[in-house]
């Protein structure tokens, strides 16, 4: 029966192949050949930055140098000693898993393809709409300031709001702390963006990638860069792959306990006038176990435009980017198919 109709429209949210546990990959889930993920990919050499002592002036100088190098050469780094207890990370992952294990009716009220919804359960990118589908389930939720949004979040499992809320607050604080080091590394000073991020948006995406029977044919997410200034990723097992700046091949980002990945997003590339580059990444699947990741995207307010810092624009470095806001990004993805290669960043380049 499964074989009869395998076009995207046969897999609406709630009834996708990944939710139904298909034993084969339907035609509309097959990624373009050039995008497919190798399962035996070489490990990426991702800088591992120890944030311990970031408030101590001499240590801070070293950390800022390491962050500057990573933003310039890798578009991604990992952080340890970030100050977030392991129990907060584990609590968020375990309540995420409990949420996706709920019966369909508990999740149905969040199901939506409208990218403007502040809380939504979805599958793929835009399910049933985009040409190619992805083997992914997600819950996306606005998270900052927490008291404005938490009332809209799922209230089952019973500890969801408390555990995910604790995680969200910790990520927002960490993102500001890291962004302060980044703007300092750009010569803009540590508080250049602080109040704009405090008044900005945080989108928490909880991703669930069920086992895929033919992981070499499909993807969890297609190649993309994040629209954000900064993205902080927690992965419970490997699957994230990044495009190496040097040799332009995909490499696997290791998953280590207690370690968080920090991505340079499109809006940081814009702010830095191209000095730092956002990192292109995708998600590979596996046939054995469900993989979870929690992705925290940090940007300015919904309608606040990000532009290249005036201090980084001069005759030798003309402004390379148009200004844009988070809303501009949402409007872009509602009309474009990232799985087909559309890139928000490309629309910003002058
Ligand atoms: C994302 C993303 C990576 C992952 O949600 O934008 O890149 O490992 N996720 O799930
Ligand atoms: Ni991403």
Short mmCIF file of C-alpha atoms and ligand atoms in Angstrom, two decimals:
data_model
loop_
_atom_site.label_atom_id
_atom_site.label_comp_id
_atom_site.label_asym_id
_atom_site.label_seq_id
_atom_site.Cartn_x
_atom_site.Cartn_y
_atom_site.Cartn_z
CA UNK A 1 0.00 0.00 0.00
CA UNK A 2 2.84 2.32 0.93
CA UNK A 3 4.20 2.00 -2.59
CA UNK A 4 1.12 3.36 -4.40
CA UNK A 5 1.56 7.05 -3.94
CA UNK A 6 4.92 8.39 -3.01
CA UNK A 7 4.69 12.08 -3.84
CA UNK A 8 5.17 14.76 -1.17
CA UNK A 9 1.46 15.42 -0.78
CA UNK A 10 0.98 11.84 0.49
CA UNK A 11 3.05 12.64 3.57
CA UNK A 12 1.29 15.41 5.51
CA UNK A 13 2.47 16.27 9.02
CA UNK A 14 1.44 13.50 11.39
CA UNK A 15 1.52 10.92 8.61
CA UNK A 16 5.02 11.17 7.27
CA UNK A 17 7.19 8.18 6.48
CA UNK A 18 9.44 8.96 9.44
CA UNK A 19 6.49 9.15 11.85
CA UNK A 20 4.95 5.97 10.45
CA UNK A 21 8.27 4.12 10.58
CA UNK A 22 8.42 3.19 6.88
CA UNK A 23 10.73 0.34 6.03
CA UNK A 24 11.91 2.01 2.83
CA UNK A 25 12.64 5.55 1.70
CA UNK A 26 9.81 6.82 -0.55
CA UNK A 27 10.77 8.52 -3.81
CA UNK A 28 10.02 12.06 -2.57
CA UNK A 29 12.48 11.63 0.32
CA UNK A 30 15.42 10.88 -1.92
CA UNK A 31 17.90 13.73 -1.69
CA UNK A 32 19.65 15.09 -4.76
CA UNK A 33 22.76 13.00 -5.42
CA UNK A 34 25.14 15.87 -4.77
CA UNK A 35 23.55 16.56 -1.37
CA UNK A 36 23.51 13.01 -0.03
CA UNK A 37 25.59 12.38 3.07
CA UNK A 38 28.39 9.88 3.17
CA UNK A 39 28.15 7.74 6.25
CA UNK A 40 31.90 7.26 6.59
CA UNK A 41 32.80 10.95 6.49
CA UNK A 42 36.06 12.17 7.92
CA UNK A 43 35.81 13.94 11.28
CA UNK A 44 35.88 17.73 11.21
CA UNK A 45 38.67 19.39 13.11
CA UNK A 46 36.44 21.73 15.09
CA UNK A 47 38.18 24.11 17.51
CA UNK A 48 37.33 23.24 21.10
CA UNK A 49 37.25 26.37 23.23
CA UNK A 50 37.40 26.30 27.01
CA UNK A 51 35.30 29.19 28.28
CA UNK A 52 36.57 28.87 31.82
CA UNK A 53 37.96 32.23 32.95
CA UNK A 54 36.28 34.30 30.23
CA UNK A 55 35.77 37.09 32.79
CA UNK A 56 39.42 37.09 33.79
CA UNK A 57 41.15 39.72 31.56
CA UNK A 58 44.26 37.74 30.56
CA UNK A 59 42.30 34.51 29.94
CA UNK A 60 39.67 36.49 28.06
CA UNK A 61 42.23 37.76 25.59
CA UNK A 62 43.24 34.19 24.72
CA UNK A 63 39.65 33.00 24.42
CA UNK A 64 38.76 35.92 22.16
CA UNK A 65 41.70 35.12 19.89
CA UNK A 66 40.56 31.48 19.68
CA UNK A 67 36.99 32.53 18.92
CA UNK A 68 38.16 35.00 16.26
CA UNK A 69 40.22 32.30 14.53
CA UNK A 70 37.37 29.80 14.62
CA UNK A 71 34.85 32.32 13.25
CA UNK A 72 37.24 33.24 10.43
CA UNK A 73 38.50 29.77 9.49
CA UNK A 74 35.75 27.32 10.46
CA UNK A 75 32.44 29.14 10.95
CA UNK A 76 31.92 26.82 13.90
CA UNK A 77 33.48 25.99 17.25
CA UNK A 78 32.73 23.86 20.26
CA UNK A 79 32.62 25.11 23.83
CA UNK A 80 33.34 23.40 27.14
CA UNK A 81 33.20 24.80 30.66
CA UNK A 82 30.28 26.91 29.48
CA UNK A 83 28.80 26.91 32.98
CA UNK A 84 25.63 24.98 32.15
CA UNK A 85 25.17 21.93 34.39
CA UNK A 86 25.05 18.55 32.65
CA UNK A 87 21.68 17.97 34.33
CA UNK A 88 20.18 20.90 32.40
CA UNK A 89 21.43 19.52 29.06
CA UNK A 90 20.29 15.97 29.90
CA UNK A 91 16.94 17.21 31.22
CA UNK A 92 16.19 19.06 27.97
CA UNK A 93 17.11 16.03 25.83
CA UNK A 94 15.06 13.64 27.94
CA UNK A 95 11.92 15.77 27.97
CA UNK A 96 12.35 16.29 24.21
CA UNK A 97 12.40 12.54 23.70
CA UNK A 98 9.32 12.14 25.95
CA UNK A 99 7.50 14.78 23.91
CA UNK A 100 8.07 13.03 20.58
CA UNK A 101 6.99 9.73 22.14
CA UNK A 102 3.55 11.14 23.06
CA UNK A 103 0.52 9.80 21.21
CA UNK A 104 -0.29 11.71 18.01
CA UNK A 105 -3.32 13.50 19.49
CA UNK A 106 -1.15 15.26 22.08
CA UNK A 107 1.06 16.68 19.33
CA UNK A 108 -1.67 17.38 16.77
CA UNK A 109 -2.60 20.78 18.18
CA UNK A 110 0.88 22.10 17.40
CA UNK A 111 1.02 20.75 13.85
CA UNK A 112 1.41 23.52 11.31
CA UNK A 113 3.18 24.49 8.13
CA UNK A 114 2.89 28.21 8.85
CA UNK A 115 6.46 29.37 9.46
CA UNK A 116 5.16 32.41 11.36
CA UNK A 117 3.65 30.36 14.23
CA UNK A 118 5.56 30.88 17.50
CA UNK A 119 5.16 27.22 18.47
CA UNK A 120 4.79 24.51 15.89
CA UNK A 121 5.28 20.83 15.34
CA UNK A 122 6.42 20.03 11.86
CA UNK A 123 8.23 17.51 9.75
CA UNK A 124 10.79 17.86 7.00
CA UNK A 125 11.12 21.59 6.16
CA UNK A 126 7.70 22.45 4.74
CA UNK A 127 5.92 19.18 4.71
CA UNK A 128 3.92 18.09 1.72
CA UNK A 129 4.92 21.36 -0.01
CA UNK A 130 8.63 21.18 -0.79
CA UNK A 131 9.68 18.92 -3.62
CA UNK A 132 12.06 16.81 -1.55
CA UNK A 133 11.11 15.76 1.97
CA UNK A 134 13.49 15.23 4.88
CA UNK A 135 13.51 12.49 7.51
CA UNK A 136 12.97 14.81 10.43
CA UNK A 137 10.39 15.77 13.02
CA UNK A 138 10.67 19.02 14.96
CA UNK A 139 9.10 21.25 17.54
CA UNK A 140 9.98 24.90 17.05
CA UNK A 141 9.26 27.40 19.78
CA UNK A 142 9.97 31.03 20.46
CA UNK A 143 11.73 31.19 23.79
CA UNK A 144 12.87 34.68 24.77
CA UNK A 145 11.67 36.38 26.87
CA UNK A 146 10.54 33.09 28.34
CA UNK A 147 7.49 34.34 30.23
CA UNK A 148 5.95 35.63 26.98
CA UNK A 149 6.14 32.30 25.19
CA UNK A 150 6.25 29.46 27.71
CA UNK A 151 2.47 29.56 28.15
CA UNK A 152 2.17 28.50 24.50
CA UNK A 153 4.55 25.55 24.85
CA UNK A 154 3.39 21.95 25.30
CA UNK A 155 2.31 21.16 28.86
CA UNK A 156 2.81 17.45 28.36
CA UNK A 157 5.08 15.74 29.28
CA UNK A 158 4.52 17.45 32.64
CA UNK A 159 8.15 18.51 33.05
CA UNK A 160 8.48 19.86 29.51
CA UNK A 161 8.08 23.56 30.28
CA UNK A 162 10.31 23.46 33.33
CA UNK A 163 13.15 21.49 31.75
CA UNK A 164 13.07 23.10 28.31
CA UNK A 165 12.56 26.51 29.94
CA UNK A 166 15.66 26.07 32.09
CA UNK A 167 17.61 25.06 29.00
CA UNK A 168 16.31 28.04 26.99
CA UNK A 169 17.31 30.57 29.67
CA UNK A 170 20.78 29.02 29.94
CA UNK A 171 21.25 29.19 26.15
CA UNK A 172 20.15 32.82 25.94
CA UNK A 173 22.66 33.79 28.62
CA UNK A 174 25.43 31.81 26.97
CA UNK A 175 24.66 33.27 23.54
CA UNK A 176 24.98 36.81 24.89
CA UNK A 177 28.24 35.93 26.64
CA UNK A 178 29.72 34.43 23.46
CA UNK A 179 28.41 37.25 21.27
CA UNK A 180 30.11 39.75 23.59
CA UNK A 181 33.43 37.98 22.97
CA UNK A 182 32.73 37.92 19.23
CA UNK A 183 31.94 41.62 18.88
CA UNK A 184 35.02 42.35 20.97
CA UNK A 185 37.05 40.20 18.57
CA UNK A 186 35.73 42.31 15.68
CA UNK A 187 36.94 45.49 17.40
CA UNK A 188 33.38 46.61 18.12
CA UNK A 189 33.58 46.26 21.90
CA UNK A 190 31.84 43.72 24.13
CA UNK A 191 28.46 45.44 24.44
CA UNK A 192 27.92 46.27 20.77
CA UNK A 193 24.95 43.88 20.43
CA UNK A 194 24.12 43.04 24.05
CA UNK A 195 20.93 45.07 24.45
CA UNK A 196 19.74 44.17 20.94
CA UNK A 197 20.16 40.46 21.75
CA UNK A 198 18.51 40.93 25.15
CA UNK A 199 15.57 42.46 23.27
CA UNK A 200 15.95 39.96 20.42
CA UNK A 201 14.52 36.62 19.39
CA UNK A 202 15.47 33.16 20.50
CA UNK A 203 14.03 30.25 18.55
CA UNK A 204 14.48 26.83 20.08
CA UNK A 205 14.22 23.95 17.60
CA UNK A 206 13.96 20.49 19.05
CA UNK A 207 14.84 18.02 16.30
CA UNK A 208 14.09 14.31 16.23
CA UNK A 209 15.53 12.12 13.49
CA UNK A 210 14.01 8.61 13.62
CA UNK A 211 16.08 5.72 12.29
CA UNK A 212 16.00 5.65 8.52
CA UNK A 213 16.01 2.28 6.73
CA UNK A 214 18.23 3.59 3.90
CA UNK A 215 20.18 6.47 5.43
CA UNK A 216 22.36 6.91 2.37
CA UNK A 217 19.37 7.97 0.24
CA UNK A 218 17.76 10.62 2.40
CA UNK A 219 18.79 13.46 4.72
CA UNK A 220 17.69 14.82 8.07
CA UNK A 221 18.26 18.35 6.82
CA UNK A 222 19.64 19.58 3.48
CA UNK A 223 22.71 21.83 3.23
CA UNK A 224 21.90 25.26 4.68
CA UNK A 225 23.35 28.00 6.83
CA UNK A 226 21.37 29.41 9.76
CA UNK A 227 19.83 32.91 9.44
CA UNK A 228 20.79 33.72 13.04
CA UNK A 229 23.68 35.69 14.48
CA UNK A 230 24.64 32.67 16.51
CA UNK A 231 23.28 29.16 16.83
CA UNK A 232 24.07 26.87 19.74
CA UNK A 233 23.56 23.15 19.10
CA UNK A 234 23.30 20.26 21.52
CA UNK A 235 23.37 16.85 19.81
CA UNK A 236 22.89 13.56 21.66
CA UNK A 237 24.69 11.55 18.97
CA UNK A 238 26.63 12.34 15.79
CA UNK A 239 24.85 13.38 12.60
CA UNK A 240 25.76 17.02 12.06
CA UNK A 241 28.06 17.57 9.07
CA UNK A 242 29.71 20.83 8.10
CA UNK A 243 31.16 22.06 4.82
CA UNK A 244 34.87 22.59 5.38
CA UNK A 245 35.95 26.15 4.41
CA UNK A 246 39.25 24.84 3.05
CA UNK A 247 38.60 21.71 1.02
CA UNK A 248 34.83 22.21 0.51
CA UNK A 249 33.92 18.70 1.57
CA UNK A 250 31.49 17.70 4.31
CA UNK A 251 32.98 16.57 7.60
CA UNK A 252 31.29 15.05 10.64
CA UNK A 253 31.03 17.09 13.83
CA UNK A 254 31.66 14.80 16.81
CA UNK A 255 29.10 14.62 19.62
CA UNK A 256 30.80 14.75 23.00
CA UNK A 257 29.06 14.82 26.33
CA UNK A 258 28.75 18.30 27.79
CA UNK A 259 30.08 19.97 24.64
CA UNK A 260 28.00 22.51 22.70
CA UNK A 261 28.52 23.55 19.08
CA UNK A 262 28.35 27.23 18.17
CA UNK A 263 27.63 28.16 14.54
CA UNK A 264 28.31 31.49 12.89
CA UNK A 265 24.97 32.43 11.35
CA UNK A 266 24.15 34.58 8.30
CA UNK A 267 23.45 37.65 10.42
CA UNK A 268 26.90 37.50 12.00
CA UNK A 269 28.44 37.24 8.54
CA UNK A 270 26.50 40.40 7.65
CA UNK A 271 27.48 42.24 10.85
CA UNK A 272 31.15 41.40 10.27
CA UNK A 273 30.88 42.48 6.63
CA UNK A 274 32.11 39.06 5.54
CA UNK A 275 35.07 38.83 7.90
CA UNK A 276 33.34 35.88 9.52
CA UNK A 277 31.40 33.43 7.37
CA UNK A 278 28.32 31.42 8.25
CA UNK A 279 28.85 27.68 8.12
CA UNK A 280 26.95 25.43 5.70
CA UNK A 281 25.79 22.25 7.37
CA UNK A 282 23.47 19.29 6.87
CA UNK A 283 22.22 16.33 8.89
CA UNK A 284 22.89 12.73 8.00
CA UNK A 285 20.69 9.88 9.17
CA UNK A 286 21.40 6.48 10.64
CA UNK A 287 19.47 3.22 10.59
CA UNK A 288 19.92 2.28 14.23
CA UNK A 289 18.61 4.85 16.63
CA UNK A 290 16.64 8.03 16.92
CA UNK A 291 18.84 11.09 17.12
CA UNK A 292 17.89 14.27 18.97
CA UNK A 293 19.33 17.73 18.75
CA UNK A 294 18.31 21.00 20.36
CA UNK A 295 19.15 24.07 18.36
CA UNK A 296 18.99 27.57 19.82
CA UNK A 297 18.96 30.37 17.26
CA UNK A 298 19.70 33.90 18.45
CA UNK A 299 18.96 37.02 16.45
CA UNK A 300 17.83 40.62 16.80
CA UNK A 301 14.14 41.46 17.26
CA UNK A 302 11.54 40.37 14.71
CA UNK A 303 11.69 43.61 12.71
CA UNK A 304 15.13 44.88 13.65
CA UNK A 305 17.43 44.99 10.65
CA UNK A 306 20.91 43.51 10.82
CA UNK A 307 23.47 45.32 8.71
CA UNK A 308 27.24 45.42 8.38
CA UNK A 309 28.81 47.33 11.27
CA UNK A 310 29.73 50.82 10.04
CA UNK A 311 33.13 50.38 11.70
CA UNK A 312 33.88 47.46 9.36
CA UNK A 313 32.95 49.24 6.14
CA UNK A 314 35.48 51.44 4.35
CA UNK A 315 36.97 51.99 0.91
CA UNK A 316 38.91 48.76 1.05
CA UNK A 317 35.96 46.87 2.50
CA UNK A 318 32.80 48.12 0.81
CA UNK A 319 29.52 46.98 2.31
CA UNK A 320 28.83 43.52 0.90
CA UNK A 321 25.38 42.91 2.35
CA UNK A 322 21.83 44.21 2.30
CA UNK A 323 20.14 44.70 5.67
CA UNK A 324 17.53 42.16 6.82
CA UNK A 325 15.47 41.08 9.82
CA UNK A 326 14.22 37.80 11.23
CA UNK A 327 10.84 38.55 9.62
CA UNK A 328 12.55 38.95 6.25
CA UNK A 329 13.99 35.48 6.73
CA UNK A 330 10.58 34.00 7.60
CA UNK A 331 9.07 35.58 4.51
CA UNK A 332 11.91 34.15 2.46
CA UNK A 333 11.48 30.57 3.67
CA UNK A 334 7.72 30.67 3.30
CA UNK A 335 8.21 31.27 -0.44
CA UNK A 336 11.43 29.39 -1.18
CA UNK A 337 12.59 25.79 -1.02
CA UNK A 338 15.88 25.40 0.86
CA UNK A 339 15.98 21.74 -0.17
CA UNK A 340 16.26 22.94 -3.76
CA UNK A 341 19.26 25.06 -2.90
CA UNK A 342 17.65 28.44 -2.12
CA UNK A 343 19.82 30.44 0.25
CA UNK A 344 18.71 33.45 2.29
CA UNK A 345 22.31 34.64 2.54
CA UNK A 346 22.63 34.77 -1.24
CA UNK A 347 19.73 37.21 -1.39
CA UNK A 348 21.61 39.53 1.00
CA UNK A 349 24.84 39.71 -0.95
CA UNK A 350 25.39 42.91 -2.89
C1 LIG B 1 19.02 23.23 12.30
C2 LIG B 1 20.17 22.33 12.24
C3 LIG B 1 21.34 20.44 13.14
C4 LIG B 1 21.08 19.19 13.88
O1 LIG B 1 18.00 22.85 12.94
O2 LIG B 1 19.11 24.32 11.69
O3 LIG B 1 21.09 22.62 11.53
O4 LIG B 1 22.06 18.54 14.24
N1 LIG B 1 20.17 21.23 13.01
O5 LIG B 1 19.92 18.85 14.08
NI1 LIG B 2 21.04 24.66 10.91
#
